[in-house]
Backbone as a chain_set.jsonl record, in Angstrom:
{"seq": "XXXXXXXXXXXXXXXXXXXXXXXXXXXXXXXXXXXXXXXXXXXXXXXXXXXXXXXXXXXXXXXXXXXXXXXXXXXXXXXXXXXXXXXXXXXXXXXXXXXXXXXXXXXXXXXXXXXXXXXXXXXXX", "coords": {"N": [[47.984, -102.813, 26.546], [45.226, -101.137, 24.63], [45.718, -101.567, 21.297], [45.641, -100.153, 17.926], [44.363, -100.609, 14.188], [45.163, -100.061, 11.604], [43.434, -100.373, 8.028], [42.032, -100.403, 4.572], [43.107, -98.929, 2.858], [44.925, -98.524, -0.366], [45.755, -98.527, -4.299], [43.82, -95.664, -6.02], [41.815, -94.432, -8.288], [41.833, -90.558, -9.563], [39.25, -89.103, -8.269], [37.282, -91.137, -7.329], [36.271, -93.256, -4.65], [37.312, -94.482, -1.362], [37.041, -96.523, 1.204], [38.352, -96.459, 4.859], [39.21, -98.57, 7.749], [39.268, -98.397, 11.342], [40.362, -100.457, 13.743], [40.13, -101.524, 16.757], [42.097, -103.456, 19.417], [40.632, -104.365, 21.38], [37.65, -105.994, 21.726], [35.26, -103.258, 21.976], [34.875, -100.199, 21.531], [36.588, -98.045, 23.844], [37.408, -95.666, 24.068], [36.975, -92.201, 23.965], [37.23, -89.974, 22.2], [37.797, -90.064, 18.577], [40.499, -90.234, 16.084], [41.709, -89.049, 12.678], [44.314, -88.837, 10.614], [46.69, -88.127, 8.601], [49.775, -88.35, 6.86], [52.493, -86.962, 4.434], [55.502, -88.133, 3.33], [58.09, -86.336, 4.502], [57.075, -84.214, 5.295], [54.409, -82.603, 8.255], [52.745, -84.325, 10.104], [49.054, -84.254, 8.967], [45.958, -83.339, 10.807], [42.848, -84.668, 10.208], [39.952, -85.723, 10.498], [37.841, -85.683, 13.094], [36.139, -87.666, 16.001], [34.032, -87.897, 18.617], [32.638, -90.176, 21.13], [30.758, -89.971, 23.34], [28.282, -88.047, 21.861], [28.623, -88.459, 19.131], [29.776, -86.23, 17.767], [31.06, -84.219, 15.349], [34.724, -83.036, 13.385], [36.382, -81.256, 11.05], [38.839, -81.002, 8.837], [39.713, -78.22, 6.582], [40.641, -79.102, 4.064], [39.171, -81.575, 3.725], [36.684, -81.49, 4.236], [33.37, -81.858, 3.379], [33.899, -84.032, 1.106], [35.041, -86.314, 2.732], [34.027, -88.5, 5.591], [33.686, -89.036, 9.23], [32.843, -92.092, 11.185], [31.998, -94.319, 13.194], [31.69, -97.189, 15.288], [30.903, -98.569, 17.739], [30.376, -100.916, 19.271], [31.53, -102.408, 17.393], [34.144, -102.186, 17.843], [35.373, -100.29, 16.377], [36.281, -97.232, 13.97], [35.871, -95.628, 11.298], [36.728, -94.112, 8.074], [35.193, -92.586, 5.085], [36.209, -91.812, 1.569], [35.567, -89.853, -0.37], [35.827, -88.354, -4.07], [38.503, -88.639, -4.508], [41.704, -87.08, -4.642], [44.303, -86.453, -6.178], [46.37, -85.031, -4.527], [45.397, -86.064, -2.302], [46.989, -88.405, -1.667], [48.85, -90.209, 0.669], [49.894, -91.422, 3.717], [47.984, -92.647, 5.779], [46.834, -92.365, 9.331], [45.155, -94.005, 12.245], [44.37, -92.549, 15.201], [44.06, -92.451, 19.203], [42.813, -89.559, 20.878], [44.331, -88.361, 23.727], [43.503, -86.753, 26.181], [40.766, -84.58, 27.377], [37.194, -83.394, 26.193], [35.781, -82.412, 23.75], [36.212, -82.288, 20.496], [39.449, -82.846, 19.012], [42.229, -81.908, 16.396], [44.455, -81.447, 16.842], [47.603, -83.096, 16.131], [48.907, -83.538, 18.767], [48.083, -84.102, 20.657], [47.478, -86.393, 20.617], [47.905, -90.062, 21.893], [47.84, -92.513, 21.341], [48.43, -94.36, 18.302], [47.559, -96.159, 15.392], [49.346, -98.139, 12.753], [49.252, -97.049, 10.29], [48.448, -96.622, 6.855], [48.253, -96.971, 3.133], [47.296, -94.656, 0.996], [47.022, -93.914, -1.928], [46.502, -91.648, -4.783], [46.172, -91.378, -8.106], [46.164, -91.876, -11.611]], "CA": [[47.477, -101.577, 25.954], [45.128, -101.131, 23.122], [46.387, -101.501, 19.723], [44.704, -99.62, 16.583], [44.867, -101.224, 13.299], [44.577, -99.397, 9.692], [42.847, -100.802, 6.891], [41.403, -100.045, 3.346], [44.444, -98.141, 1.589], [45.565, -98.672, -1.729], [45.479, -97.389, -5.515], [42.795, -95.968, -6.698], [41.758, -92.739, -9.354], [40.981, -89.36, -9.068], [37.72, -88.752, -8.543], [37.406, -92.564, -6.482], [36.092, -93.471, -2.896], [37.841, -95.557, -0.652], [36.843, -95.994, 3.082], [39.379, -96.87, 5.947], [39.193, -98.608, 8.887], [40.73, -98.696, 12.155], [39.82, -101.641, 14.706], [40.65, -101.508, 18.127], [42.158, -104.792, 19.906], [39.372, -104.916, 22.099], [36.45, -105.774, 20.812], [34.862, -102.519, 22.004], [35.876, -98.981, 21.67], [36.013, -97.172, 24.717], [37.869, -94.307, 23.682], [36.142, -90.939, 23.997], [37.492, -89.289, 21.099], [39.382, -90.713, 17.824], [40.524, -88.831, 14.97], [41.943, -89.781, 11.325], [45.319, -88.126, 10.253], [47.755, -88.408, 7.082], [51.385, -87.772, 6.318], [53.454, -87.284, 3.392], [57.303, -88.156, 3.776], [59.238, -84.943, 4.257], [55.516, -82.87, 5.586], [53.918, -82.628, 9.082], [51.2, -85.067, 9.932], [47.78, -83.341, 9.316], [44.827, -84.03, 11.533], [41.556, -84.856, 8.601], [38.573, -85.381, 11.048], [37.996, -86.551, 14.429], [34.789, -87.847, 16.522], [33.411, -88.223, 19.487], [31.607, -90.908, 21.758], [29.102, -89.155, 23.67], [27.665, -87.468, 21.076], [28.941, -88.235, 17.967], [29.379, -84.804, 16.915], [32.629, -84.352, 14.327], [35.259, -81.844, 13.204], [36.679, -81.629, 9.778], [39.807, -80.368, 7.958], [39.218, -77.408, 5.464], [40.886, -79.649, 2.957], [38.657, -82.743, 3.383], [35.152, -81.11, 4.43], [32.398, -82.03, 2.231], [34.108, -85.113, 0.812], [35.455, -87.221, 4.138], [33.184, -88.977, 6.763], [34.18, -90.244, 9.746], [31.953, -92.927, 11.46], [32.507, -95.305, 14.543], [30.592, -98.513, 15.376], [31.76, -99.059, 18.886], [30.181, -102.264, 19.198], [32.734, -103.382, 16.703], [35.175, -101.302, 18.228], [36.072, -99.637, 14.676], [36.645, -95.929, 13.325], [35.988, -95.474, 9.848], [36.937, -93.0, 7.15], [34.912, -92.7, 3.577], [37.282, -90.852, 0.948], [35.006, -89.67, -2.029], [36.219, -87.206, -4.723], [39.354, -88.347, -4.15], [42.544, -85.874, -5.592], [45.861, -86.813, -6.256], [47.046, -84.646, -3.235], [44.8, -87.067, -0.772], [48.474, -89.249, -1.946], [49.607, -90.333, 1.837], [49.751, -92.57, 4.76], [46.529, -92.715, 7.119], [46.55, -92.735, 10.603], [43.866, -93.458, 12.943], [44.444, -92.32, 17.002], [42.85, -91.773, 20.198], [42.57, -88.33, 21.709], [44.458, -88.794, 25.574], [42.671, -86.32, 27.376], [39.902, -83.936, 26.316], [35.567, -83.747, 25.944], [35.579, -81.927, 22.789], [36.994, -82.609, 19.538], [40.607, -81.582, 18.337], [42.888, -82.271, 15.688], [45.732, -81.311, 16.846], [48.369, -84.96, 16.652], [50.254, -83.888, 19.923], [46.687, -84.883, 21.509], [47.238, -88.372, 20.544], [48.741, -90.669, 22.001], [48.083, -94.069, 20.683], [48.515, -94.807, 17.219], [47.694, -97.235, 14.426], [50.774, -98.287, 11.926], [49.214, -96.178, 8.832], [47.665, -97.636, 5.405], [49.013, -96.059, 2.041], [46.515, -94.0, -0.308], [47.037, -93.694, -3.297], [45.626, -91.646, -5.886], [46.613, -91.851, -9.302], [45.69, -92.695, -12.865]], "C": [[46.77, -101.898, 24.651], [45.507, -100.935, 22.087], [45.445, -101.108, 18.697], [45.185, -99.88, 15.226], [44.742, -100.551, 12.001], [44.25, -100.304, 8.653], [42.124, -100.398, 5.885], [41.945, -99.57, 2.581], [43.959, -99.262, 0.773], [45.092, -97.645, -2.885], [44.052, -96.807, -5.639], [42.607, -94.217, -7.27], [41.675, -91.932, -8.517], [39.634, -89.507, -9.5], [37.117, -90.204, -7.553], [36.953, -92.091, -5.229], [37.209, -94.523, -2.212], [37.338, -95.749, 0.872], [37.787, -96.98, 3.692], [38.877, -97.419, 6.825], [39.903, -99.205, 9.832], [40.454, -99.626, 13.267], [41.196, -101.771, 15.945], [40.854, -103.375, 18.152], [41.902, -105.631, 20.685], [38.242, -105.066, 21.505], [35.378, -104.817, 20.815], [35.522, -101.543, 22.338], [35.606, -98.312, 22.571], [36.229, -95.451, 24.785], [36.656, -93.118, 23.52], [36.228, -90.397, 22.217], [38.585, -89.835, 19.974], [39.221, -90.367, 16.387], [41.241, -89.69, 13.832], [43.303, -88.781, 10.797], [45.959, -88.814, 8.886], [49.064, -88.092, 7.034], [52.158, -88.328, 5.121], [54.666, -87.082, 3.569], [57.835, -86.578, 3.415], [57.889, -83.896, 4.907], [55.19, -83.345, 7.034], [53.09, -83.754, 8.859], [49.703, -83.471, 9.947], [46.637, -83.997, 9.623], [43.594, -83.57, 10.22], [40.028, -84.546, 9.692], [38.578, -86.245, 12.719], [36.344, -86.813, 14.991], [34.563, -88.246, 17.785], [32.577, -89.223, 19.95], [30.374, -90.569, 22.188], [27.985, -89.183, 22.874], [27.373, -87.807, 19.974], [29.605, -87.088, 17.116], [31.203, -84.527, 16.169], [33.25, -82.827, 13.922], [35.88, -82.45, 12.016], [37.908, -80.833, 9.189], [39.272, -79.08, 6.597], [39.462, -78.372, 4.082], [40.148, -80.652, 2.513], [37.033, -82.445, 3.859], [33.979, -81.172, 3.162], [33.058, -83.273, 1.498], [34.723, -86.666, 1.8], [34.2, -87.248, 5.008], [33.869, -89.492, 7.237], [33.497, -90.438, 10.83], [33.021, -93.663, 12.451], [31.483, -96.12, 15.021], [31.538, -98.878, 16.824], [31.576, -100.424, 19.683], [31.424, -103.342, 18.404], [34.298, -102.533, 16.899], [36.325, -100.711, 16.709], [35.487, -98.229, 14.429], [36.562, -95.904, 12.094], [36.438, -94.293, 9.325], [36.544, -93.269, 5.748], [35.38, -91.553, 3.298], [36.245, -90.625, 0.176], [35.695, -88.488, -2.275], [37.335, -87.275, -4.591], [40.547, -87.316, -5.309], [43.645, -86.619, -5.503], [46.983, -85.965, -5.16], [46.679, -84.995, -1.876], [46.79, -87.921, -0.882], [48.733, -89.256, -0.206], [49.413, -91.396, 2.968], [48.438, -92.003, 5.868], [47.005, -93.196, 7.931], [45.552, -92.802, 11.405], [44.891, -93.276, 14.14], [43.584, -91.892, 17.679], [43.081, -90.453, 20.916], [42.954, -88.479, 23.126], [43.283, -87.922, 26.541], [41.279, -85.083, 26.554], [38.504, -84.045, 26.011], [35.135, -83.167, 24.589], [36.627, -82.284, 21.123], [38.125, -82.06, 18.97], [41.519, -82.523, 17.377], [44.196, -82.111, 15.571], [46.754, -82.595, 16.995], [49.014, -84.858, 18.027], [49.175, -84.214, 20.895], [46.454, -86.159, 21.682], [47.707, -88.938, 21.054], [48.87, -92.059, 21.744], [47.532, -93.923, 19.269], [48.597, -96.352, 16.512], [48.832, -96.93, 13.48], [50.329, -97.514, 10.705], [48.535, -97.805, 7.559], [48.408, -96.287, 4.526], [47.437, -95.856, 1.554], [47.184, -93.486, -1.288], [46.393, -93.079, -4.436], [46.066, -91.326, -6.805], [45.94, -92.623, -10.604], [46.278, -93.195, -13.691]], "O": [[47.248, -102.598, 23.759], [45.701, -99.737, 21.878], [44.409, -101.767, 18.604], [46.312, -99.476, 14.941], [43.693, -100.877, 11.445], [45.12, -101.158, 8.487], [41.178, -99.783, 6.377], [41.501, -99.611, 1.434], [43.218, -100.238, 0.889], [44.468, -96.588, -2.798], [43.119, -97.549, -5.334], [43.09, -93.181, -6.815], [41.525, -92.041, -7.3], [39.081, -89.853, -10.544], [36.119, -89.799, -6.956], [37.105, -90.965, -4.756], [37.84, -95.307, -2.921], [37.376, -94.755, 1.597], [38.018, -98.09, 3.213], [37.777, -96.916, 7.051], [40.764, -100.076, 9.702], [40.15, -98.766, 14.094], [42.409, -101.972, 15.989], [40.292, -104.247, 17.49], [42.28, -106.778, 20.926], [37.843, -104.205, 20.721], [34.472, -105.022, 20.008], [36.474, -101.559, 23.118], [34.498, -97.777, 22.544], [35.612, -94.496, 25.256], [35.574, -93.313, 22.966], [35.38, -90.498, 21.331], [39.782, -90.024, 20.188], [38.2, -90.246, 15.71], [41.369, -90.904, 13.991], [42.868, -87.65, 10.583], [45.634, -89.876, 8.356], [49.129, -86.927, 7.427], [52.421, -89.49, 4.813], [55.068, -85.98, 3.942], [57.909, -85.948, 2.36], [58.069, -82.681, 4.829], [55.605, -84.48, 7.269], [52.741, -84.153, 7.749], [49.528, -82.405, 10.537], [46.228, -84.984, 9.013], [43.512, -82.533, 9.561], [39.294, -83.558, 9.686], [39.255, -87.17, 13.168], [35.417, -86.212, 14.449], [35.151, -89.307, 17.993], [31.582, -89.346, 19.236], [29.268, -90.754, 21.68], [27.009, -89.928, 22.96], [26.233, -87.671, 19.53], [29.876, -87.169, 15.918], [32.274, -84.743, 16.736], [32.644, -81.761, 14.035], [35.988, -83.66, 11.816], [37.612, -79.639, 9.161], [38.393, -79.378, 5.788], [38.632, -78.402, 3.173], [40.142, -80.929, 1.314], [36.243, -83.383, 3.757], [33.963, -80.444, 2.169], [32.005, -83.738, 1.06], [34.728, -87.827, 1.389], [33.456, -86.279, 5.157], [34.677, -90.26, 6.714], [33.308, -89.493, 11.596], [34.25, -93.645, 12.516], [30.356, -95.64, 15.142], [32.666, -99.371, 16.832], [32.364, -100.911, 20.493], [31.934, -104.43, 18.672], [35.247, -102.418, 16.123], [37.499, -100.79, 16.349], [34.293, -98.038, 14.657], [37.622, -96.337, 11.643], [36.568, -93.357, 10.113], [37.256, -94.021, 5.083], [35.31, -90.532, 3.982], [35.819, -91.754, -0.064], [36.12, -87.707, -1.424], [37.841, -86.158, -4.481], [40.271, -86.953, -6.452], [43.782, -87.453, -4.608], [48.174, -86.252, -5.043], [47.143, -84.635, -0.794], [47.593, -87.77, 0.039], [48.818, -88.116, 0.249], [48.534, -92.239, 2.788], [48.314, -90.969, 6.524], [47.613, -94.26, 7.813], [44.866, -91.783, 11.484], [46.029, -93.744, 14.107], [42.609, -91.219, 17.346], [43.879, -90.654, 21.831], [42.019, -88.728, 23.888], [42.47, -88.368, 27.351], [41.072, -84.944, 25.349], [38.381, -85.076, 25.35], [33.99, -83.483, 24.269], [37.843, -82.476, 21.148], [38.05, -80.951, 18.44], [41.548, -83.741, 17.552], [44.949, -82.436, 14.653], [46.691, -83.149, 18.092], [49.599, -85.831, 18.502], [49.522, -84.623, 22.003], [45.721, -86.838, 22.4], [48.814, -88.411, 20.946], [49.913, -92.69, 21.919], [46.413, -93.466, 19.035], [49.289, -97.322, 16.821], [49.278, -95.792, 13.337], [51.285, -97.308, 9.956], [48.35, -99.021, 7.513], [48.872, -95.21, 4.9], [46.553, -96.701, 1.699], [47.93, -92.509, -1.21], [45.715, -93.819, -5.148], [46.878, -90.49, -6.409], [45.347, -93.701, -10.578], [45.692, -93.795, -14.592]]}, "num_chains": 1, "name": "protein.A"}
């Protein structure tokens, strides 16, 4: 089974970028649809943005719209996420996953079923 990897956490200000990414353990992504989530210990996970193959075409969190992108290079079988503007309530673990079934984009996590291990964010001064 494919494995999804997180990368790019750590500290960094308010007001800071960071971008994530999540690399499949194939060297191409075949996945239809794969989305970007967060959780803070003791809180739900919340789905951030998700994207599509086909198309491309993306969906976005009210909380992270206008400062989150998320990008996919499926040649390099990788998912990205650029943070700008970050806040001190971005604070949490990133997940990337793939979407099991589904042609349209959703954010709901019980849609997922394969997961990467998380990256920490950090924001803080």
């Amino acid at each position: 089974q494919v494995q999804l990897v997180e990368s790019g956490g750590g500290l960094v200000q308010p007001g800071g970028s960071l971008r994530l990414s999540c690399a499949a353990s194939e060297s191409t992504l075949d996945y239809d649809i794969m989305g970007w989530f967060r959780q803070v210990p003791g809180e739900a996970r919340e789905g951030l943005a998700c994207i599509t193959k086909t198309d491309g075409s993306t969906r976005y969190a009210d909380s992270v719209k206008g400062r989150f992108t998320i990008t996919r290079d499926d040649t390099k079988g990788t998912v990205y996420l650029q943070m700008n503007s970050l806040k001190r309530e971005d604070t949490a673990v990133y997940y990337c996953a793939r979407q099991e079934f589904g042609s349209t984009c959703h954010m709901g996590p019980g849609l997922y079923d394969i997961w990467g291990q998380g990256t920490q964010v950090t924001v803080s001064s």
